[in-house]
XYZ file of C-alpha atoms in Angstrom:
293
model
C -9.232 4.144 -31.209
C -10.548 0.452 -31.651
C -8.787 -1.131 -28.566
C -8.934 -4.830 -27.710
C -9.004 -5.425 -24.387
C -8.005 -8.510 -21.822
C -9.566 -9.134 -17.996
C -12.233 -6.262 -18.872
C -14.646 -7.606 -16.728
C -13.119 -7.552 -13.811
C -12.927 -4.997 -11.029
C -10.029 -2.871 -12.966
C -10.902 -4.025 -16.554
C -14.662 -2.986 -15.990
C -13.134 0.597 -15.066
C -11.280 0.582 -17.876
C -14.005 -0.254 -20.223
C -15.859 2.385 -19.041
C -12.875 4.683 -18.964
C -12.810 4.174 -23.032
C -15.786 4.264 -23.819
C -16.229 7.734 -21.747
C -13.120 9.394 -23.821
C -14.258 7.820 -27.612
C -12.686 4.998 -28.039
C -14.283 1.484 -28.859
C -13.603 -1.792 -27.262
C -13.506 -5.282 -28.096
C -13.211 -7.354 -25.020
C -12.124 -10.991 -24.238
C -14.454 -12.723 -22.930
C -14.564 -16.459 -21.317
C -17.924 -16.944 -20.526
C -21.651 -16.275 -21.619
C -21.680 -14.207 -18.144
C -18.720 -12.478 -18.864
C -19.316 -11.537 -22.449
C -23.198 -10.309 -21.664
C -21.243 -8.065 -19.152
C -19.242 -6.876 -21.542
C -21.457 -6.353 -24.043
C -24.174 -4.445 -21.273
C -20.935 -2.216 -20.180
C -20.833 -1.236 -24.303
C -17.788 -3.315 -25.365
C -18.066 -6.158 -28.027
C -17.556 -9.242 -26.670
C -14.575 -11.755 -28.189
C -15.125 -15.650 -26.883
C -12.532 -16.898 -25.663
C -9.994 -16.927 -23.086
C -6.119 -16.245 -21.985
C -4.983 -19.622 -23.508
C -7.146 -18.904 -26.903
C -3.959 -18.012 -28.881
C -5.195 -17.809 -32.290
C -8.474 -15.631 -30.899
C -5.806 -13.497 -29.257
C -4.179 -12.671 -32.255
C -6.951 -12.477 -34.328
C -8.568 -9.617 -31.726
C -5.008 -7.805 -31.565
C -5.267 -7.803 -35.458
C -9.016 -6.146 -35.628
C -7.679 -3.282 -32.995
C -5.493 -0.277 -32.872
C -4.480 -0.852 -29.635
C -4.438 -3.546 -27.092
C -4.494 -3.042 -23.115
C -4.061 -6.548 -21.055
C -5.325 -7.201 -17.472
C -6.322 -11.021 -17.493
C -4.988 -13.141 -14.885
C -6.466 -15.955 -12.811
C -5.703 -14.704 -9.918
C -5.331 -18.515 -8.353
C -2.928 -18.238 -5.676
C -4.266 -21.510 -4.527
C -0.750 -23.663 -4.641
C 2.800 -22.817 -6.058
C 1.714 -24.917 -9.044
C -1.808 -23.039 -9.826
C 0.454 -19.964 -9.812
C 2.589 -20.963 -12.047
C 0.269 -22.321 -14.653
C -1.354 -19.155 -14.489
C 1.787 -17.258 -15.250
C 2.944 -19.827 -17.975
C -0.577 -19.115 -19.662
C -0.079 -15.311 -19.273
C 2.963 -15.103 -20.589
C 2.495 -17.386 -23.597
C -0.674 -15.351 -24.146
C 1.026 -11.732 -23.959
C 3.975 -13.301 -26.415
C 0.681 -13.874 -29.271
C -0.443 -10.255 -28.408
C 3.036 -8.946 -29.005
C 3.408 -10.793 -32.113
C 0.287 -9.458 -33.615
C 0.816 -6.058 -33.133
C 5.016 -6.368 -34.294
C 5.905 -3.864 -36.944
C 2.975 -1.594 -36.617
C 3.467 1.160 -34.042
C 0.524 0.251 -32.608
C 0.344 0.871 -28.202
C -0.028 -2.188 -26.281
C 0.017 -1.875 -22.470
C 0.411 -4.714 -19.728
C 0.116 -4.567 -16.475
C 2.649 -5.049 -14.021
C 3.223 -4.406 -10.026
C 4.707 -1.897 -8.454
C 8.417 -3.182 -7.241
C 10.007 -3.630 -3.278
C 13.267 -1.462 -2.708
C 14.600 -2.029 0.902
C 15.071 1.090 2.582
C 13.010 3.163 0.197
C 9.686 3.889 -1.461
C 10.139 2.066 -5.401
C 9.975 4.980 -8.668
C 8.876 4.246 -12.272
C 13.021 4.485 -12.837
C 13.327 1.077 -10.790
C 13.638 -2.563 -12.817
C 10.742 -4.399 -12.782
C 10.848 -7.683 -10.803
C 11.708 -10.672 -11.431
C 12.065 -13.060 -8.692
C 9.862 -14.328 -5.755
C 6.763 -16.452 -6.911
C 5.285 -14.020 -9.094
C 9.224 -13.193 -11.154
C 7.573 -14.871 -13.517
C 5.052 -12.245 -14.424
C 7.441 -9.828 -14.281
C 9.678 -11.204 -17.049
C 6.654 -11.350 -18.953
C 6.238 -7.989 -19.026
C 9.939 -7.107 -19.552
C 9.196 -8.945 -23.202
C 6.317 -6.480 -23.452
C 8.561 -3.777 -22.868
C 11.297 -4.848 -25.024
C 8.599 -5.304 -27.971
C 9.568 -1.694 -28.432
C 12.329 -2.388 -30.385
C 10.065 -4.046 -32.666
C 8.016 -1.333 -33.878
C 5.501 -1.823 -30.576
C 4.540 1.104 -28.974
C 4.635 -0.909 -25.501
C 4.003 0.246 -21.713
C 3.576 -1.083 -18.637
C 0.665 0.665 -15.548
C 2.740 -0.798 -12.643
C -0.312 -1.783 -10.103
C 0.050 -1.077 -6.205
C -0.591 -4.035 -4.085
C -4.457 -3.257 -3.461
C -6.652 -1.306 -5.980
C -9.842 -0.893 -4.761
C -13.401 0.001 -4.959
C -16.563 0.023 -2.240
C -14.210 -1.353 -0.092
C -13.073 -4.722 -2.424
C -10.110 -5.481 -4.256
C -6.270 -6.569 -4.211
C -4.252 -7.893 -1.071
C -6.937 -6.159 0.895
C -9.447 -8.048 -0.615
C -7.953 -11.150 -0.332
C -7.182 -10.091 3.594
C -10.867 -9.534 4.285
C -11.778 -12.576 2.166
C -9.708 -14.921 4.294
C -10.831 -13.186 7.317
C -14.444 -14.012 6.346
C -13.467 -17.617 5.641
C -12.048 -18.247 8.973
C -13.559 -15.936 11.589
C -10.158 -14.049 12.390
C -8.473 -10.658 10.180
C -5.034 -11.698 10.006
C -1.839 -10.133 8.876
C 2.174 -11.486 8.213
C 4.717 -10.097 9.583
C 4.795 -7.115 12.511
C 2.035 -5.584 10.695
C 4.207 -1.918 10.217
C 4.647 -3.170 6.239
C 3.561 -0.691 4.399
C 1.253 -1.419 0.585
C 0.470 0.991 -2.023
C -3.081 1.666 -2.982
C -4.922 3.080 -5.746
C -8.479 3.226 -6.441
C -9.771 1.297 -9.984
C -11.412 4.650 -11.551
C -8.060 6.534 -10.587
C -6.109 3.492 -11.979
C -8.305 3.064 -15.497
C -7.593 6.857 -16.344
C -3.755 5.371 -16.376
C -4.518 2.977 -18.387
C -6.345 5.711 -20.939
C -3.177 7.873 -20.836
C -0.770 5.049 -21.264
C -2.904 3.803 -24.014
C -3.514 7.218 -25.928
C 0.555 8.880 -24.787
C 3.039 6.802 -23.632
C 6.374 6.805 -25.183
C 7.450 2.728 -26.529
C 9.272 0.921 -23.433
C 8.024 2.780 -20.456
C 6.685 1.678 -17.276
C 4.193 3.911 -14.704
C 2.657 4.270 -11.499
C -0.647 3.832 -10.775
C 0.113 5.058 -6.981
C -2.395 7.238 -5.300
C -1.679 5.791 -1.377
C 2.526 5.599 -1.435
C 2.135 3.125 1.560
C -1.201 2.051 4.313
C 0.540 -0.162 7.064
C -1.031 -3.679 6.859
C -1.667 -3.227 10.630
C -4.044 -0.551 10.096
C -5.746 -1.660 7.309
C -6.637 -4.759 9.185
C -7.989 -3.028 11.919
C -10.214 -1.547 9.854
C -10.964 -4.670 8.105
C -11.721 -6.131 11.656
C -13.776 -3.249 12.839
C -16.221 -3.796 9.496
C -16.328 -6.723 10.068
C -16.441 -7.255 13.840
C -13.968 -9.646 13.931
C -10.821 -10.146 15.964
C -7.302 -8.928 14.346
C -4.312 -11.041 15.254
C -0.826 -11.390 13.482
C -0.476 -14.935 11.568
C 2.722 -16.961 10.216
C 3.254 -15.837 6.694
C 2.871 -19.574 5.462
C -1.012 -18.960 6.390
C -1.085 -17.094 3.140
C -0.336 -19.188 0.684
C 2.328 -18.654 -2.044
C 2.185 -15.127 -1.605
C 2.474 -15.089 2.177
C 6.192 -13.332 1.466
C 5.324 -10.979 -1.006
C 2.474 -10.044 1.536
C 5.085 -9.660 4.533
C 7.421 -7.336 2.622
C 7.535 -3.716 3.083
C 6.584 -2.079 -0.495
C 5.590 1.777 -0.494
C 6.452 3.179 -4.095
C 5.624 6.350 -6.047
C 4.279 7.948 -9.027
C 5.567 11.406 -8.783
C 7.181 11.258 -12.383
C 3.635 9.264 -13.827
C 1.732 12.690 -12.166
C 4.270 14.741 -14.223
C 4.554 12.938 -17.345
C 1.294 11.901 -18.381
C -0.875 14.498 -16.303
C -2.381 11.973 -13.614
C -4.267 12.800 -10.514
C -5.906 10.250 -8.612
C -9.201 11.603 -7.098
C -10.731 8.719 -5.479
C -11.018 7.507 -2.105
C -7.998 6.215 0.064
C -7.883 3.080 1.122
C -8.558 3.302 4.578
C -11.823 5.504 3.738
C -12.658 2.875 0.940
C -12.567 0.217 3.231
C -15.337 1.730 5.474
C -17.763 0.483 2.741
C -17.209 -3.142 3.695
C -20.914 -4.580 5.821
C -20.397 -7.502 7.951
C-alpha cells in the first residue's frame, strides 16, 4: 500500500515509518523542513514539502496514496491561545485529508487520546472527548470517524498519555523536560493519578493494523501500561536525574495542568482481541531508567 503519512518524523511517526516500510508498504511523508524531509527520506519514505496548514499539498498527497495515517501536531502547549491555533490548524487540515479520500474506500487513521471515566479504567466502547482544552481535537477526530459514512474507511489509534522510547516521550517527557528546566521533578495533584503508557514500536504496529484491518468508524487502544501513578513515575524521573520530587499547583503546567491532574487508566483488551495486538516493549517505569542526568 502507498500510504501518505503526517508527523512521520517524530518520535511515533518515525516508528511508524519504519513499521511500513518493514511490512511492504511505501510511504510518502509530510515534511516541513529540509531537516525533516532528509530524515524522512534517510528513514526510506519520500518526502512531501510542506506542512499541517499546506491544504492543497495535503490533498494533493492524500490523492497520490492508498491510504493516509495522521500524527502531526505542534505540540505547543505554550498558552491557551498556541493550543488552540494548533488545534484550529489540525482540524482544518484533517477536514482536506478527509475530503480527498471521500468516496473511495480508502483507510485513513487519526490519532486520538485515550478518554478519563471517573471511577473506572476508559474501553475502546467509550465516546471520545470533547471538552477540556484539548475537546477540540477530539471533535476533530469524531469528523474523521464519521467520514465513514462517506465511503472512508476511517479509524482512530486512541494514544495513552505517555508513549515512550529510551526513556523520552509524552506527559513524561514533558515532566522530565520541565524538571530539567527548573531544577525540581514536579507533579499536580496527590500524585496517586494514574496515566496509560505505551511504547512507540508497540504503538506503530497499531497503527499498521488499523491501517491494513480496521473496520470504517472504529476507534482503538494503543494501551500496553493500563495506568503508572504520576507519583512513581516522578520518582523515577527524580532518581535519573538526581533531582528533588515535590508536588506543584496544577497551574504550574500550563494549559494542560488539569488534564495532567486527572486520573486516566484505560484499556485495550478488545484492540488485543480484535486486531491481534501485543505490545512487547518496555514499561514505562523500566523505559524511564534510560534517562542520564
Amino acid at each position: 500500500m502507498r500510504v501518505f503519512i503526517t508527523g512521520g518524523t517524530g518520535l511515533v511517526g518515525s516508528a511508524v515509518v519504519a513499521e511500513l516500510l518493514r511490512n511492504g508498504h511505501t510511504v510518502l511523508a509530510l515534511a516541513r523542513s529540509d531537516a525533516s524531509a532528509a530524515a524522512a527520506s534517510s528513514a526510506g519514505a519520500e518526502p512531501i514539502r510542506g506542512g499541517l496548514a499546506d491544504l492543497d499539498v495535503l490533498r494533493k498527497g492524500a490523492a497520490a496514496a492508498d491510504g493516509v495515517i495522521h500524527l502531526a501536531f505542534s505540540n505547543d502547549f505554550s498558552s491557551p491561545e498556541a493550543l488552540a491555533t494548533a488545534i484550529v490548524e489540525e482540524t482544518a487540515a484533517q477536514e482536506i485529508l478527509g475530503e480527498a479520500l471521500a468516496g473511495s474506500e480508502r483507510p485513513f487513521v487519526t490519532v486520538s487520546g485515550t478518554p478519563s471515566v471517573p471511577g473506572r479504567a476508559s474501553t475502546e466502547a467509550d465516546p471520545t472527548p470533547t471538552d477540556g482544552p484539548v475537546g477540540g481535537r477530539g471533535q476533530a477526530v469524531i469528523g474523521v470517524l464519521e467520514l465513514a459514512s462517506r465511503g472512508v474507511r476511517s479509524s482512530a489509534v486512541r494514544l495513552p498519555r505517555t508513549v515512550h522510547s529510551n526513556g523520552h516521550g509524552g506527559f513524561a517527557g514533558l515532566l522530565t523536560q520541565i524538571a530539567r528546566q527548573t531544577g525540581v521533578v514536579g507533579y499536580p495533584g496527590e500524585g496517586d493519578q494514574r496515566w496509560p503508557a505505551v511504547h512507540a514500536l508497540d504503538a506503530a504496529v497499531l497503527f499498521r493494523l488499523a491501517l491494513e484491518r480496521a473496520s470504517a468508524g472504529t476507534a482503538w487502544h494503543a494501551v500496553a501500561d493500563d495506568g503508572d501513578r504520576v507519583r512513581e513515575i516522578a520518582e523515577v524521573i527524580g532518581r535519573r536525574l538526581g533531582l528533588p520530587v515535590q508536588r506543584m499547583p496544577t497551574e504550574t503546567f500550563g494549559p494542560i495542568g488539569p488534564v495532567f491532574a486527572s486520573d486516566q487508566p484505560s484499556t485495550s483488551t478488545y484492540t488485543r482481541q480484535e486486531l491481534g495486538w501485543e505490545p512487547k516493549g518496555p514499561g514505562l517505569l523500566v523505559d524511564l531508567e534510560n534517562l542520564q542526568p
